[in-house]
Structures are given as C-alpha cells and as structure tokens.
Short mmCIF file of C-alpha atoms in Angstrom, two decimals:
data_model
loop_
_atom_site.label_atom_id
_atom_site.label_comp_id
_atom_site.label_asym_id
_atom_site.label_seq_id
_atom_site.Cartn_x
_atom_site.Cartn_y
_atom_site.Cartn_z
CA UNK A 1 -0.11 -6.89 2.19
CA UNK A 2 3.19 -8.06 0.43
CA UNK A 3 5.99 -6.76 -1.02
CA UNK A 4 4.12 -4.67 -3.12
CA UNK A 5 2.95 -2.09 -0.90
CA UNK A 6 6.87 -1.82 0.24
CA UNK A 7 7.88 -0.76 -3.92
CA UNK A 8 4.31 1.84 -4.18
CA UNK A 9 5.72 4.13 -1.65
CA UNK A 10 7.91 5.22 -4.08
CA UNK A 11 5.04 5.90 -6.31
CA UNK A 12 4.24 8.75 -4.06
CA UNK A 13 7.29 10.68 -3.15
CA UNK A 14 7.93 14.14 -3.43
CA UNK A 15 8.87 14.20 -7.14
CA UNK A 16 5.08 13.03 -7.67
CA UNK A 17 3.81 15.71 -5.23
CA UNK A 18 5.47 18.56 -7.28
CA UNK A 19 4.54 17.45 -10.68
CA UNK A 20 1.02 16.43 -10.26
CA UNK A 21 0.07 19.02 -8.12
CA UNK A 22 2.08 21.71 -11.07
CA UNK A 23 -0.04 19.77 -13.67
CA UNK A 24 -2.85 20.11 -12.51
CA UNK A 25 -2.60 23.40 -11.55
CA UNK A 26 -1.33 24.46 -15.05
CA UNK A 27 -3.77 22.71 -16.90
CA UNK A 28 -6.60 21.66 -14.80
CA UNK A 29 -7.25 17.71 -15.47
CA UNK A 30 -6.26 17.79 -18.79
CA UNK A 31 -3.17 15.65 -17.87
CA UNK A 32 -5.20 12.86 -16.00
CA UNK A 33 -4.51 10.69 -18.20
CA UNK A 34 -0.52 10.16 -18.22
CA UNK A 35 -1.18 9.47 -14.73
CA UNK A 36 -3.40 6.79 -15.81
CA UNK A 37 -1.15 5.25 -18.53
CA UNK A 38 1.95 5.83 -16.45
CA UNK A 39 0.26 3.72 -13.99
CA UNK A 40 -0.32 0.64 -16.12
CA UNK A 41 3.14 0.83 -17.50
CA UNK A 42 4.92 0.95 -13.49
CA UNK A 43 2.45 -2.28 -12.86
CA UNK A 44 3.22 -4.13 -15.63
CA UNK A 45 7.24 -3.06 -14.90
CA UNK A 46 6.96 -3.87 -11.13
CA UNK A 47 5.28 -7.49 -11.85
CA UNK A 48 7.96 -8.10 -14.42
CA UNK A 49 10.90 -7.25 -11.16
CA UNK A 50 9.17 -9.33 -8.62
CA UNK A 51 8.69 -11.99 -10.97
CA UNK A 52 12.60 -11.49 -11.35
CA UNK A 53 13.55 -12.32 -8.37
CA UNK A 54 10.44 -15.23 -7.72
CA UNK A 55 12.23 -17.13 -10.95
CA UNK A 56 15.52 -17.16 -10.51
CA UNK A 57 16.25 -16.27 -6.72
CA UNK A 58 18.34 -13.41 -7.43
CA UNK A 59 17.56 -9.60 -7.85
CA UNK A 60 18.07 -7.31 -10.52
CA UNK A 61 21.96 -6.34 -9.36
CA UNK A 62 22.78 -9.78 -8.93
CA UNK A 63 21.15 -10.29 -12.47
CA UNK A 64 23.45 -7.64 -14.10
CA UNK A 65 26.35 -8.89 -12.24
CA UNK A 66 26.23 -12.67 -13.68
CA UNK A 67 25.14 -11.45 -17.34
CA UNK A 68 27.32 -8.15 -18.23
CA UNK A 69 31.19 -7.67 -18.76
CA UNK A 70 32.56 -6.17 -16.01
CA UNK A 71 32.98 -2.21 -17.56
CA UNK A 72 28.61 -2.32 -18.21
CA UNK A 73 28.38 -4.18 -14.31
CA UNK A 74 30.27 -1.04 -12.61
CA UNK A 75 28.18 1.60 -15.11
CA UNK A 76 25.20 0.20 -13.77
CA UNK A 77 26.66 0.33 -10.31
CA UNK A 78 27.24 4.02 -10.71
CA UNK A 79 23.96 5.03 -12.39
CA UNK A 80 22.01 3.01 -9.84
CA UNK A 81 24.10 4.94 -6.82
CA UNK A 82 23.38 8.75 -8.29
CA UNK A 83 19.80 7.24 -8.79
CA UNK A 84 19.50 6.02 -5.65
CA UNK A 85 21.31 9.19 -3.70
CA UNK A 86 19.08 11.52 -5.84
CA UNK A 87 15.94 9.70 -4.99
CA UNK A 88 17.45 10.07 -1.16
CA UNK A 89 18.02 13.73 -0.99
CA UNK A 90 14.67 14.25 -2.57
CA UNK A 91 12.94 11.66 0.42
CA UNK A 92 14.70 13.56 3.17
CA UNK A 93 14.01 16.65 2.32
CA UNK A 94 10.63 16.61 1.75
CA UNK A 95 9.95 14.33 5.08
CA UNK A 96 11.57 17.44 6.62
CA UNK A 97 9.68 20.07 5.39
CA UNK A 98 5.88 17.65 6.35
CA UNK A 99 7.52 17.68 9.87
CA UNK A 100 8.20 21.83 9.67
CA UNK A 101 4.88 22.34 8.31
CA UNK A 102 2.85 19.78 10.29
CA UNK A 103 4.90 20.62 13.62
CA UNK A 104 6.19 24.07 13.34
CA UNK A 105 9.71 22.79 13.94
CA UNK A 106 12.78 24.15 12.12
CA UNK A 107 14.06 22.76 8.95
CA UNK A 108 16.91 20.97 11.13
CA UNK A 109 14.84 19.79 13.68
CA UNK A 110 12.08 18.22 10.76
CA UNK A 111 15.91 16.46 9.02
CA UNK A 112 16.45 15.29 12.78
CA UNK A 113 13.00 13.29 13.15
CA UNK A 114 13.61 12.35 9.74
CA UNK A 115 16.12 10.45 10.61
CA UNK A 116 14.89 9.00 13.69
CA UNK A 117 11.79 7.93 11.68
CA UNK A 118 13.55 6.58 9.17
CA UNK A 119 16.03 4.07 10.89
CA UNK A 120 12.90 3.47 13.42
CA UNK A 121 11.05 1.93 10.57
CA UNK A 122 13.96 -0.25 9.16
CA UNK A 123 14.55 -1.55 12.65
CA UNK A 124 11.75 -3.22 11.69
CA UNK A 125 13.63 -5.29 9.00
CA UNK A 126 14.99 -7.27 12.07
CA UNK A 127 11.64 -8.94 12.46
CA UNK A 128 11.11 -10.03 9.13
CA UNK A 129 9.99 -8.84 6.38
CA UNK A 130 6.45 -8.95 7.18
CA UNK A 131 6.04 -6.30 9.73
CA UNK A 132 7.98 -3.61 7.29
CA UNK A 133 5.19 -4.57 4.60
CA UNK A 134 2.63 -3.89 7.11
CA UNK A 135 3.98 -0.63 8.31
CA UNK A 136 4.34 0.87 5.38
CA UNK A 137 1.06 -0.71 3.98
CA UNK A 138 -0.84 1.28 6.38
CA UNK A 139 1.66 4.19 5.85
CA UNK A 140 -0.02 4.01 2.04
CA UNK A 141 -3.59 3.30 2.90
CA UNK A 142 -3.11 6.67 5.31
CA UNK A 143 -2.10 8.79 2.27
CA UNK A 144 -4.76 7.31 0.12
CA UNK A 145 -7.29 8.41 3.27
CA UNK A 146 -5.95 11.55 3.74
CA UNK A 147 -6.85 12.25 -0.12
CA UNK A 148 -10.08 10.86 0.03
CA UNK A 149 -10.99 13.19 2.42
CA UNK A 150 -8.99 16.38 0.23
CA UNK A 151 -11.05 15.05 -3.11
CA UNK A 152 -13.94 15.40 -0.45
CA UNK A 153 -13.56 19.18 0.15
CA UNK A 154 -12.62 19.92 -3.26
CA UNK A 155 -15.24 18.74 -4.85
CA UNK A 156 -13.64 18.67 -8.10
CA UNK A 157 -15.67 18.42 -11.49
CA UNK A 158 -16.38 14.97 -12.01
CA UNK A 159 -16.75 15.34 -15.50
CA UNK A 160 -14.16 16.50 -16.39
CA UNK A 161 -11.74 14.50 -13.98
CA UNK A 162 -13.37 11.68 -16.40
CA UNK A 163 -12.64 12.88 -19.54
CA UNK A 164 -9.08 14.14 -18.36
CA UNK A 165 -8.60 10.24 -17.52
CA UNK A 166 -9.84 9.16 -20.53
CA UNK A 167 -9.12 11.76 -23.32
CA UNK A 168 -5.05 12.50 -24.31
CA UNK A 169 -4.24 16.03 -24.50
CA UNK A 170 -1.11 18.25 -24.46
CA UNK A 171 -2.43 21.69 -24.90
CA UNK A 172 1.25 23.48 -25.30
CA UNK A 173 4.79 22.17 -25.07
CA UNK A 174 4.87 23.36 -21.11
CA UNK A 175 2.34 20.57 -21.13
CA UNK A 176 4.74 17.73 -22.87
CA UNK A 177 7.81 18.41 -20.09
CA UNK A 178 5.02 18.33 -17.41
CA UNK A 179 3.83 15.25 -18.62
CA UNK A 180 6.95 14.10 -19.02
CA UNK A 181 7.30 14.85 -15.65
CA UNK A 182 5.02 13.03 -14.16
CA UNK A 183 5.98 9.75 -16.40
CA UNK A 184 9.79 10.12 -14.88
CA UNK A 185 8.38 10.36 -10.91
CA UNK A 186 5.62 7.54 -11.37
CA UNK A 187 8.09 4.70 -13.22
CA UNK A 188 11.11 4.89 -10.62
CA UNK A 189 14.14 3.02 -11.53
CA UNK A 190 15.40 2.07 -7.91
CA UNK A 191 12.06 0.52 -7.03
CA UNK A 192 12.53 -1.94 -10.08
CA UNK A 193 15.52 -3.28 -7.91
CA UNK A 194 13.99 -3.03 -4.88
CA UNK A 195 11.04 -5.42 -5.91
CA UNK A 196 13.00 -7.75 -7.49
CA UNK A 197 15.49 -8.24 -3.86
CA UNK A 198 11.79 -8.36 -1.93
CA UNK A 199 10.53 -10.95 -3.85
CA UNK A 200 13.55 -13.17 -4.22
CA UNK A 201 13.44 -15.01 -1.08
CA UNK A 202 10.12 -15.71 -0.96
CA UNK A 203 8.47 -19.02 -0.14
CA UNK A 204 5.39 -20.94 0.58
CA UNK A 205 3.44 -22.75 -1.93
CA UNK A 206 4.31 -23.18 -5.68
CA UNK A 207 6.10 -20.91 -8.07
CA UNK A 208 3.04 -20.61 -9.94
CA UNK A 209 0.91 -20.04 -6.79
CA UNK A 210 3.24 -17.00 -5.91
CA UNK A 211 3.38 -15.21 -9.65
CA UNK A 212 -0.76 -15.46 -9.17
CA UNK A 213 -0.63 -13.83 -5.63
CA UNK A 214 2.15 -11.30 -6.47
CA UNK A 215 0.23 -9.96 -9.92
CA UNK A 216 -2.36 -9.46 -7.03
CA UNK A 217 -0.46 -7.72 -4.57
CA UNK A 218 0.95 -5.48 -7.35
CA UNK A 219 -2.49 -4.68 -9.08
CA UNK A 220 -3.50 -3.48 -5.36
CA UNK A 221 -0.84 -1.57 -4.27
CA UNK A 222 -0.39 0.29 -7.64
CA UNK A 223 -4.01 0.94 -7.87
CA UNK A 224 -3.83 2.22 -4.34
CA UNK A 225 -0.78 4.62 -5.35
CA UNK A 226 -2.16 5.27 -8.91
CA UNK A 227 -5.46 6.92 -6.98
CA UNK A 228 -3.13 8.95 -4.76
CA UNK A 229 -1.46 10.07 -7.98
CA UNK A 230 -4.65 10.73 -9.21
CA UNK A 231 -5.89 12.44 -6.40
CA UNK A 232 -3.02 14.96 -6.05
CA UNK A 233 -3.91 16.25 -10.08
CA UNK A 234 -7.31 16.37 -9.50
CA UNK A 235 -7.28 18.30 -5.76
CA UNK A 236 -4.74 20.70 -7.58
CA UNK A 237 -7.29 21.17 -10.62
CA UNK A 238 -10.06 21.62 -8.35
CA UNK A 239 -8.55 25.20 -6.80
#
C-alpha cells in the first residue's frame, strides 16, 4: 500500500454516496458508465500529481507558488481553501450521521467521535507515513468488502450492470446534471494536491523505479475505489 490508497479515500466520500446512489436510483444502471470513464480520467490525473511531486520534489502549491505572479498564487490559495473547507464540511458531516445511524447516538455526539477519530488517525502521521497508508488502506479495502457483500444481497442484473458499463446513455437532461454529478465527486481537486505532497519526499531506488511502482499503486487503489463507485450505482439500481 502507498500513497495511493491515502488520495482514493476521497474517491468515496459522501458527495459520491449521494450521487451514485441518486443515479442509480433514477435511472437504474444506465449511468454505469461515467463512473467508468470518470475513473480512468481521476487515474490518469492522480499519476500525473504523484509523478509531480516524484520529479521535481515539490507539490502542486509549491509548484504554483514558484511559476505564477503573485495575484494568480493567492487566487489559487483561495479557491483551494473554499475547496478544501467544502470538501471538510461535507467529510464531517457525513462521518456523523454513519456514527448516528450505526450507533444510535445524537447528531452531536456522532460530530464528537468524529473528531476524536479523525485527529486519532493523523496522530498517526507522527510515525511516518507508512502506518497512515496502511490505516486507511484497510479503511478502503473495508468499504470495498462491505459492498461486496451489499452487491451480494442485491443481486443486481448482471446484464445490464454490463451494458450500463459499457454502453453511453443520458436518457433526459436530469440524467446530464446527474452525470455531471458524479464526474465532479469522482475527479476531486484537493486530492490532486494531496498526491503530489505524498509523493514528493519519497525515496528508495531510482526515479524510474518509483514512477513504475507508483502507476501501480495508483491503478490499484483507483480500481479498488472505482468498484466501490461502481458498487454504490449498481446496489441502488438493484432496489
């Protein structure tokens, strides 16, 4: 596990959750496919950050910083903030209402072991990278279980989960904004950064050793969270 797995959590945050589960809903598994080309396009973008940050030691901030004039530096500063606190709010609330449903704890007490949770796991940080990759490594492989065993139950049509993959349809103009939808929660702009600041520092063989294991770790970890993504259409079709 490697960096990787850190940047696909945000593959499967709550902003995924709502609009793949709506999709496929709405229109059974007809919108597969953006999840499938939406996919390809984050992997390509996240190998493209941590190469970023392999090449020339520096994230994508630092980047920005040392290229732009100072006015386009602090406009990127800004838009990555509001991107950054939106992304937040959306995190926190939605680990609040798992802990409410999963618990039967109030909506204050669920923020509360939010919280807790949350600066638990970057305690973590002061041990290295490593164990944070592994943590939240198994955090993803847990999801991806968990769905395995919902795609299990479901037992949705496995035809037509195939041609929904394979097939591009947008059956009315709900269907555009939905798949629009799910394009804008699967390619995530602050996990571009956050790829490119992971892989920076790494070291241990050649460059050209580490761009061959890093398209690795990416192609895992995105397939992992591209099945999740998947998975949550294709459950919501199923019903």
């Amino acid at each position: 596990m490697g960096p990787a797995f850190i940047a696909a959590i945000g593959y499967i945050d709550p902003g995924n959750f709502a609009t793949n589960i709506q999709a496929g809903a709405s229109f059974g598994y007809q919108l597969l496919w953006v999840v499938v080309w939406a996919n390809l396009m984050a992997m390509l973008i996240q190998i493209l950050s941590a190469k970023l940050g392999i090449a020339t030691g520096k994230n994508l901030a630092e980047q920005i910083r040392d290229h732009y004039p100072r006015p386009v530096v602090w406009f990127y500063w800004v838009q990555a903030e509001i991107i950054a606190m939106a992304t937040d709010l959306a995190e926190f609330i939605g680990a609040a209402i798992g802990f409410k449903l999963i618990l039967g704890v109030s909506l204050l007490q669920g923020a509360v072991l939010t919280g807790i949770a949350t600066f638990l796991i970057l305690m973590l940080q002061r041990r290295g990278q490593k164990p944070l990759e592994k943590v939240i490594g198994g955090l993803l492989l847990f999801v991806a279980a968990a769905y395995i065993v919902e795609l299990f139950f479901s037992q949705p049509d496995m035809a037509q989960l195939g041609k929904g993959m394979v097939i591009p349809a947008l059956p009315t103009p709900e269907a555009v904004f939905l798949a629009a939808g799910v394009l804008g929660a699967t390619i995530m702009p602050h996990v571009i950064y956050l790829h490119s600041s992971l892989t920076q520092h790494l070291h241990g063989g050649t460059r050209q050793q580490r761009y061959s294991a890093t398209k690795w770790d990416v192609a895992i970890a995105m397939t992992i969270a591209g099945f999740v993504n998947l998975a949550m259409m294709a459950t919501a079709a199923a019903f």
